[in-house]
Amino acid sequence: MSNNAPVSRPRFAPDPARGHFYNYVRFLWRSGLDATDGSGWFYAWMTLLSAVALVGLNAWATQIQHGMGVTGMNDHVSWGLYIANFTFMVGLAAGGVMMVIPAYLYHDEEMHDVVIVGEMLAVAAIVMCIGFVVVDLGRPDRVWHMLPGIGVFHWPVSMLTWDVLVLNGYLLLNLHICGYLLYMRFIGRTPNPRWYVPFVFISIVWAISIHTVTAFLYCGLGGRPFWNTALLAPRFLASAFVSGPAFIILGLQILRRFAGVQMSDRPISILANIMRVTILINLLMLASEVFTEFYSGTSHTSAARYLYFGLHGAHGLVPWIWTSVAFCVIAAVLLLRPGVVGHKVQLTVACVLAFVAVWIEKGMGLIIPGFIPSTLHELVEYTPSLIEWQIMAGVWAAGLLVYTIALKIGLPVLTTKPGAKH
Amino acid sequence: MGLKAPLYFHPLVAVAFLSVGAWWLCAVEPQKTSGPAVPVSGSSTGATLVRHAVNIKSGPETPTVLTNALTHTGEPVPVACSTCHATRTPDLARRRAEEMKDFHQGLAYKHGDQTCLSCHNAANYDTLHRADGTSVDYPRVIELCAQCHGPQHRDFQAGAHGGMNGYWDLSRGPRERNTCVSCHDPHAPAYPKVRPVFAPVDRGARQQHSREQAHEAKESAHE
Amino acid sequence: MTRRNALKIAGATLGAAAFAKAIAPIAEWGAEESVDEFLQKHYRELSPEALAKVITRLEQETKEDYGAEVHISDPRPQEGVKFGYALNLSICVGCRRCAEACHKENNHDRPSGNSYIRVLEMQKGSIDLAQGNVTYTHPVSDSEKYYMPVQCQQCDNPPCVHVCPVEATWKEKDGIVVVDYNWCIGCRYCEAACPYHARRFNWTKPEIPKEEINPVQAYLSNRIRPQGVMEKCTFCLHRTREGRLPACLEACPTGARVFGNLLDPKSEIRWVLANKRVFVLKEELGTKPSFFYFFDK
């Protein structure tokens, strides 16, 4: 069967006479070529990302050499920018499979073509999660201590071990789904549903689990009353399903505008509809949390007081959290307008605002107040150091690199005519 | 392309759940021990435990007072209390240090409503006396304090008052303990104020302190 | 060879060079770590011979890094001993000599003034930690205040032990919660989990002048810790497992601290528990501390 994939080149075409092993290696090689070939803008983007990633890498190397003291963290606020970003990224990874639900549970054929964008976001986001955890470790050279069998894996008691399992499992799931679909496209065969549909269903449930387990990391700690709330896991899910679709809507718009991908407004419209509901749920849960904290007036609420109003002269996070609330409300108002999908500028603004709002609220707005005041009620504020910002930028750049490469490889899937089976 | 679950789907899910369950059951291992325990030294089968001494520091030596006279080597001449007091009439009512004009000026005295001779022995100024009048040497002053300060003495006997150095396990080593006057001046026994050492200098504490100072300054400026 | 490919190869070469330059600090750091340390197993899985080799290596490294001869022992928990510690809040004057003694005994990093003990100056009539002050410098004791040193409570239900992903921290049979500094990966989850601010992280490599190093060390307690790992109060197990009193207790000038074996009915700590009105911090969290507080009146 001849290969009529739209961007094939004779040199690395699959050979139907040879087996899967040979063709898979060819697929990887071709993907590598696809990933490093493009327009001038593409090279500029990739070079920029690589440069930022290298700056981050150097900052991380300095941190390894001199110790975590180069960060702004201390024994009072012992988690900071890295874990804040990690928490946010887990949500983004979970939200990435939002599109899977309408496509597969509701048999929406048109969504199928763009589902891969969400799944690739999940892969890139998990890579960033792993990146943020590794840069936060005091001894990354000892990561092998976690491997069951050769290390000591404190499962099922430690929630961190659950998190390791679910995050890596989620990564493997999405790698398999994306890899399988792209490989089938490469060798010009129709994907067999048995090999990916069950995994897609599992990934829907698994997406819920990654964020629930991450929330359990925090809400299981009795000594941290700011986190020790049953609402934490549902709040994580609600905000994940705001940030994920927001990012994907932005991504789809970029693909349409800059990569020539043809698609109707329908996937964007579905995602915007999802966001309309989840952003309101997010605001409702925020209101519930705020009421519970402030109505009772117990000293357990001092962390919330620090976050929203400042405490004893310390008010570092107050402008941040109110910005996040304002952005969330504005985004909700914009999204609720009936014709917002047609107004691309309004939609873009709403998505950017929602994304930033969740980044603040689930990042610094969640992690830092857990430590302020400390368990002995000392008020020690935290400011990330330059090295922390550099490393954060580096991990983001690495994640965007992965995402860009994944999309570049996956473009053929998206540029086929609508209606073609995938 | 059908979206019905393929035939193997349900068995696959069942197997997945069962294997997770089995793994969980196997993964919950009994707590590993932390190594062989060491029998307490000195205890063998049925033998009596060695018990090391608890040395309580003794009270002061019988005090002497230094005069202005000098010895042939240039040292001030010490005299025993009884040297002067043998020829003086004891004032059983004296209870304020300021009343003493001839000697013992500058003595800081703040011990409740006690008179001097509540503790000092009018019959023999080189000793002290208990409440029943019997005399007790200066080195055993702890018996005197214990008469009135029963709760503290009880705590002291039980090891809950007064510092100690040495071993918690007296079968392995001795212990040295303070006596009352090691910390409490008998004339003004309230524990003195001390300057604290070692204030935290970690980044956290310094930040908090300077911020609280600034906050208080701002608040007082508003008033 | 097209111009595009030539440019790509040039770019890739530049990138590789930049990459090597970027990670150079790791290479410098890695040169100091030994292969043996990298491969070392968990303390509880080491045979006595392997542990002896590890200890020899650690003593050697201390000599090279700090210039001090030290002796690292490995005292094990004894049968029939469970440590308890009580603190008399009526007597503590807040002098902080315990915190200073801890700093010296445990070979803490000097510049940061680290100590496992933090003394809170509390308002009389309140046990609200939010009204406590740690940074007081005025002469003590103030008559309106009382003083409460806080250190690791060696909980019977320790949240720090539950959350460690690699079991680098665990509770020993005599009640002490210990850390294997060569197994800890530095994730600091235990520091987040502890309700008593008892755990410390080595944000840098500890700096101690060699004449100030306490050479009497133990593997699980006061040996000089490497960079990037957690540490905590061990009730001075290098002393207490030999039957001696912990350094903080010996330094206390007022005798506010009482230490001993909770399983010995004739011990001082048992007397305190039986005869004084004793309480624990944050009892509602269910951590079951082995550290007790009491007032005389």
Coordinates of N, CA and C in Angstrom, one line a residue, chain A residues 244-376:
Chain A
G244 N -7.0 24.1 31.9 CA -6.7 23.2 30.7 C -7.4 23.7 29.5
P245 N -8.7 23.8 29.5 CA -9.4 24.3 28.3 C -8.9 25.7 27.9
A246 N -8.6 26.5 28.8 CA -8.1 27.9 28.4 C -6.9 27.8 27.6
F247 N -6.0 26.9 28.1 CA -4.7 26.8 27.3 C -4.9 26.2 26.0
I248 N -5.8 25.2 25.9 CA -6.1 24.5 24.6 C -6.8 25.5 23.6
I249 N -7.7 26.3 24.1 CA -8.3 27.2 23.2 C -7.3 28.1 22.6
L250 N -6.4 28.6 23.5 CA -5.3 29.5 23.0 C -4.4 28.7 22.0
G251 N -4.1 27.5 22.3 CA -3.3 26.7 21.4 C -3.9 26.4 20.1
L252 N -5.2 26.1 20.1 CA -5.9 25.9 18.9 C -5.9 27.1 18.0
Q253 N -6.1 28.3 18.7 CA -6.1 29.5 17.9 C -4.8 29.8 17.2
I254 N -3.7 29.5 18.0 CA -2.4 29.7 17.4 C -2.2 28.7 16.3
L255 N -2.6 27.5 16.4 CA -2.4 26.5 15.3 C -3.1 26.9 14.1
R256 N -4.4 27.5 14.3 CA -5.1 27.9 13.1 C -4.4 29.1 12.5
R257 N -4.0 30.0 13.3 CA -3.4 31.2 12.7 C -2.0 31.0 12.1
F258 N -1.2 30.3 12.8 CA 0.2 30.3 12.4 C 0.7 29.0 11.8
A259 N -0.1 27.9 12.0 CA 0.4 26.6 11.5 C -0.6 26.1 10.4
G260 N -1.5 26.9 10.0 CA -2.4 26.6 8.9 C -3.3 25.4 9.1
V261 N -3.6 25.1 10.4 CA -4.5 24.0 10.6 C -5.9 24.4 10.4
Q262 N -6.6 23.6 9.6 CA -8.0 23.9 9.3 C -8.9 23.3 10.4
M263 N -9.7 24.1 11.0 CA -10.7 23.6 11.9 C -11.8 24.6 12.1
S264 N -13.0 24.1 12.3 CA -14.1 25.0 12.6 C -14.1 25.5 14.0
D265 N -15.0 26.3 14.3 CA -15.1 26.9 15.7 C -15.6 25.9 16.7
R266 N -16.1 24.7 16.2 CA -16.8 23.8 17.1 C -16.0 23.3 18.3
P267 N -14.7 22.9 18.1 CA -14.0 22.4 19.3 C -13.8 23.6 20.3
I268 N -13.5 24.8 19.7 CA -13.3 25.9 20.6 C -14.6 26.2 21.4
S269 N -15.7 26.1 20.6 CA -17.0 26.4 21.2 C -17.3 25.4 22.4
I270 N -17.0 24.2 22.1 CA -17.3 23.2 23.2 C -16.4 23.5 24.4
L271 N -15.2 23.8 24.2 CA -14.3 24.0 25.3 C -14.7 25.3 26.1
A272 N -15.2 26.3 25.3 CA -15.6 27.5 26.0 C -16.9 27.2 26.8
N273 N -17.7 26.3 26.3 CA -18.9 26.0 27.1 C -18.5 25.3 28.4
I274 N -17.5 24.4 28.3 CA -17.1 23.7 29.5 C -16.5 24.7 30.5
M275 N -15.8 25.7 30.0 CA -15.2 26.7 30.9 C -16.2 27.5 31.5
R276 N -17.3 27.8 30.8 CA -18.4 28.6 31.5 C -18.9 28.0 32.7
V277 N -19.0 26.6 32.7 CA -19.5 26.0 33.9 C -18.4 25.9 35.0
T278 N -17.2 25.4 34.5 CA -16.2 25.2 35.5 C -15.7 26.4 36.2
I279 N -15.7 27.6 35.4 CA -15.2 28.8 36.1 C -16.1 29.2 37.2
L280 N -17.4 29.0 36.9 CA -18.4 29.4 38.0 C -18.3 28.4 39.2
I281 N -18.0 27.2 38.9 CA -17.8 26.2 40.0 C -16.6 26.6 40.8
N282 N -15.6 27.1 40.1 CA -14.3 27.5 40.7 C -14.6 28.7 41.7
L283 N -15.4 29.6 41.2 CA -15.7 30.8 42.0 C -16.5 30.4 43.2
L284 N -17.5 29.5 42.9 CA -18.3 29.1 44.0 C -17.5 28.4 45.1
M285 N -16.6 27.6 44.7 CA -15.7 26.9 45.8 C -14.8 27.9 46.5
L286 N -14.4 28.9 45.7 CA -13.6 30.0 46.4 C -14.4 30.7 47.4
A287 N -15.6 31.0 47.1 CA -16.5 31.7 48.0 C -16.8 30.8 49.2
S288 N -16.9 29.5 49.0 CA -17.2 28.6 50.1 C -16.0 28.6 51.1
E289 N -14.8 28.5 50.5 CA -13.6 28.5 51.3 C -13.4 29.8 52.1
V290 N -13.7 30.9 51.4 CA -13.5 32.2 52.1 C -14.4 32.3 53.2
F291 N -15.7 31.9 53.0 CA -16.7 32.0 54.1 C -16.3 31.2 55.3
T292 N -15.9 29.9 55.0 CA -15.5 29.0 56.1 C -14.3 29.6 56.9
E293 N -13.4 30.2 56.2 CA -12.2 30.7 56.8 C -12.6 31.9 57.7
F294 N -13.3 32.8 57.2 CA -13.5 34.1 57.8 C -14.7 34.2 58.8
Y295 N -15.6 33.4 58.6 CA -16.8 33.6 59.5 C -16.5 33.1 60.9
S296 N -15.7 32.1 61.1 CA -15.5 31.5 62.4 C -14.5 32.3 63.2
G297 N -13.5 32.9 62.6 CA -12.6 33.7 63.3 C -11.6 33.0 64.2
T298 N -11.5 31.7 64.0 CA -10.5 30.9 64.8 C -9.1 31.2 64.3
S299 N -8.1 30.8 65.1 CA -6.7 31.2 64.7 C -6.3 30.3 63.5
H300 N -7.0 29.3 63.2 CA -6.7 28.5 62.0 C -6.8 29.3 60.7
T301 N -7.5 30.4 60.8 CA -7.7 31.2 59.6 C -6.6 32.2 59.4
S302 N -5.6 32.2 60.2 CA -4.6 33.3 60.1 C -3.9 33.1 58.7
A303 N -3.8 31.9 58.2 CA -3.1 31.8 56.9 C -4.0 32.5 55.8
A304 N -5.3 32.3 55.9 CA -6.2 32.9 54.9 C -6.2 34.4 55.1
R305 N -6.1 34.9 56.4 CA -6.0 36.3 56.6 C -4.7 36.9 56.0
Y306 N -3.6 36.1 56.2 CA -2.4 36.6 55.6 C -2.5 36.7 54.1
L307 N -3.2 35.8 53.4 CA -3.3 35.7 52.0 C -4.1 36.9 51.5
Y308 N -5.3 37.1 52.1 CA -6.2 38.0 51.5 C -6.1 39.4 52.1
F309 N -5.7 39.6 53.3 CA -5.6 40.9 53.9 C -4.3 41.3 54.5
G310 N -3.4 40.3 54.6 CA -2.1 40.6 55.3 C -2.3 40.4 56.8
L311 N -1.1 40.2 57.4 CA -1.1 39.8 58.8 C 0.1 40.5 59.5
H312 N -0.2 41.3 60.5 CA 0.9 41.9 61.3 C 1.9 42.6 60.4
G313 N 1.5 43.3 59.4 CA 2.5 44.0 58.6 C 3.0 43.2 57.4
A314 N 2.7 41.9 57.4 CA 3.1 41.1 56.2 C 2.0 41.0 55.2
H315 N 2.2 41.5 54.0 CA 1.1 41.4 53.0 C 1.7 41.2 51.6
G316 N 2.7 40.3 51.5 CA 3.3 40.1 50.3 C 2.4 39.5 49.2
L317 N 1.4 38.6 49.6 CA 0.6 38.0 48.6 C -0.7 38.6 48.4
V318 N -1.0 39.7 49.1 CA -2.4 40.3 49.0 C -2.6 40.8 47.5
P319 N -1.7 41.6 46.9 CA -2.0 42.0 45.6 C -2.2 40.8 44.6
W320 N -1.4 39.8 44.8 CA -1.5 38.7 43.9 C -2.8 38.0 43.9
I321 N -3.3 37.7 45.2 CA -4.6 36.9 45.2 C -5.8 37.7 44.8
W322 N -5.7 39.0 45.0 CA -6.9 39.8 44.6 C -6.8 40.0 43.0
T323 N -5.6 40.0 42.5 CA -5.5 40.0 41.0 C -6.1 38.8 40.5
S324 N -5.8 37.6 41.1 CA -6.3 36.4 40.7 C -7.9 36.3 40.7
V325 N -8.4 36.8 41.8 CA -9.9 36.8 41.9 C -10.5 37.7 40.9
A326 N -9.9 38.9 40.7 CA -10.5 39.8 39.7 C -10.4 39.2 38.3
F327 N -9.2 38.6 38.0 CA -9.1 38.0 36.6 C -10.1 36.9 36.5
C328 N -10.4 36.1 37.5 CA -11.3 35.0 37.4 C -12.7 35.5 37.2
V329 N -13.1 36.6 37.9 CA -14.4 37.1 37.7 C -14.6 37.7 36.3
I330 N -13.6 38.5 35.9 CA -13.7 39.1 34.6 C -13.8 38.0 33.5
A331 N -12.9 37.0 33.6 CA -13.0 35.9 32.6 C -14.3 35.3 32.6
A332 N -14.9 35.1 33.8 CA -16.2 34.4 33.9 C -17.3 35.3 33.2
V333 N -17.2 36.6 33.4 CA -18.2 37.5 32.8 C -18.0 37.5 31.3
L334 N -16.8 37.5 30.8 CA -16.5 37.5 29.4 C -17.0 36.2 28.7
L335 N -16.8 35.1 29.4 CA -17.1 33.8 28.9 C -18.6 33.6 28.8
L336 N -19.3 34.2 29.7 CA -20.7 34.0 29.8 C -21.5 34.7 28.7
R337 N -20.8 35.6 28.0 CA -21.5 36.3 26.9 C -21.8 35.4 25.8
P338 N -23.0 35.5 25.2 CA -23.4 34.4 24.3 C -22.5 34.3 23.1
G339 N -22.0 35.4 22.5 CA -21.3 35.4 21.3 C -19.8 35.4 21.4
V340 N -19.3 35.0 22.6 CA -17.9 35.2 22.9 C -17.0 34.4 22.0
V341 N -17.5 33.2 21.5 CA -16.7 32.4 20.6 C -16.4 33.1 19.3
G342 N -17.4 33.9 18.9 CA -17.2 34.6 17.6 C -16.2 35.8 17.8
H343 N -16.1 36.3 19.0 CA -15.2 37.5 19.2 C -13.9 37.0 19.7
K344 N -13.0 36.8 18.8 CA -11.8 36.1 19.1 C -11.0 36.9 20.2
V345 N -11.0 38.2 20.1 CA -10.2 39.0 21.0 C -10.7 38.8 22.4
Q346 N -12.0 38.9 22.6 CA -12.6 38.7 23.9 C -12.3 37.3 24.5
L347 N -12.4 36.3 23.6 CA -12.2 34.9 24.0 C -10.8 34.8 24.4
T348 N -9.8 35.3 23.6 CA -8.4 35.2 24.0 C -8.2 35.9 25.3
V349 N -8.7 37.1 25.5 CA -8.5 37.8 26.8 C -9.0 36.9 27.9
A350 N -10.2 36.4 27.7 CA -10.8 35.6 28.8 C -10.0 34.4 29.1
C351 N -9.5 33.8 28.1 CA -8.6 32.6 28.4 C -7.3 32.9 29.1
V352 N -6.7 34.0 28.6 CA -5.4 34.4 29.2 C -5.7 34.8 30.7
L353 N -6.8 35.5 30.9 CA -7.1 35.9 32.3 C -7.4 34.7 33.2
A354 N -8.1 33.8 32.7 CA -8.5 32.6 33.5 C -7.2 31.8 33.8
F355 N -6.4 31.7 32.8 CA -5.1 30.9 32.9 C -4.3 31.5 34.0
V356 N -4.1 32.8 33.9 CA -3.2 33.5 34.9 C -3.8 33.4 36.3
A357 N -5.2 33.6 36.3 CA -5.9 33.5 37.6 C -5.6 32.2 38.3
V358 N -5.7 31.1 37.6 CA -5.6 29.8 38.2 C -4.1 29.6 38.5
W359 N -3.2 30.1 37.7 CA -1.8 30.0 38.0 C -1.4 30.6 39.3
I360 N -2.0 31.8 39.6 CA -1.7 32.4 40.9 C -2.4 31.7 42.0
E361 N -3.7 31.3 41.8 CA -4.5 30.8 42.9 C -4.0 29.4 43.3
K362 N -3.6 28.6 42.3 CA -3.2 27.2 42.6 C -1.7 27.1 42.7
G363 N -1.0 28.2 42.4 CA 0.5 28.2 42.6 C 0.8 28.8 43.9
M364 N 1.3 30.0 43.8 CA 1.8 30.7 45.0 C 0.6 31.0 46.0
G365 N -0.6 31.1 45.5 CA -1.7 31.4 46.3 C -2.2 30.2 47.1
L366 N -1.6 29.0 46.8 CA -2.0 27.9 47.6 C -0.8 27.4 48.5
I367 N 0.4 27.4 47.9 CA 1.5 26.8 48.6 C 2.0 27.7 49.7
I368 N 2.2 28.9 49.4 CA 2.9 29.8 50.3 C 2.0 30.0 51.6
P369 N 0.7 30.3 51.5 CA 0.0 30.5 52.7 C -0.1 29.3 53.6
G370 N 0.2 28.1 53.0 CA 0.3 26.9 53.9 C 1.4 27.0 54.9
F371 N 2.4 27.8 54.6 CA 3.5 28.0 55.5 C 3.5 29.3 56.3
I372 N 2.6 30.1 56.0 CA 2.6 31.4 56.7 C 1.2 31.6 57.4
P373 N 1.1 31.7 58.7 CA 2.2 31.5 59.6 C 2.7 30.1 59.8
S374 N 3.9 30.0 60.3 CA 4.5 28.6 60.4 C 3.7 27.8 61.5
T375 N 4.2 26.6 61.7 CA 3.5 25.8 62.7 C 3.7 26.3 64.1
L376 N 4.7 27.1 64.3 CA 4.8 27.8 65.6 C 4.3 29.2 65.5

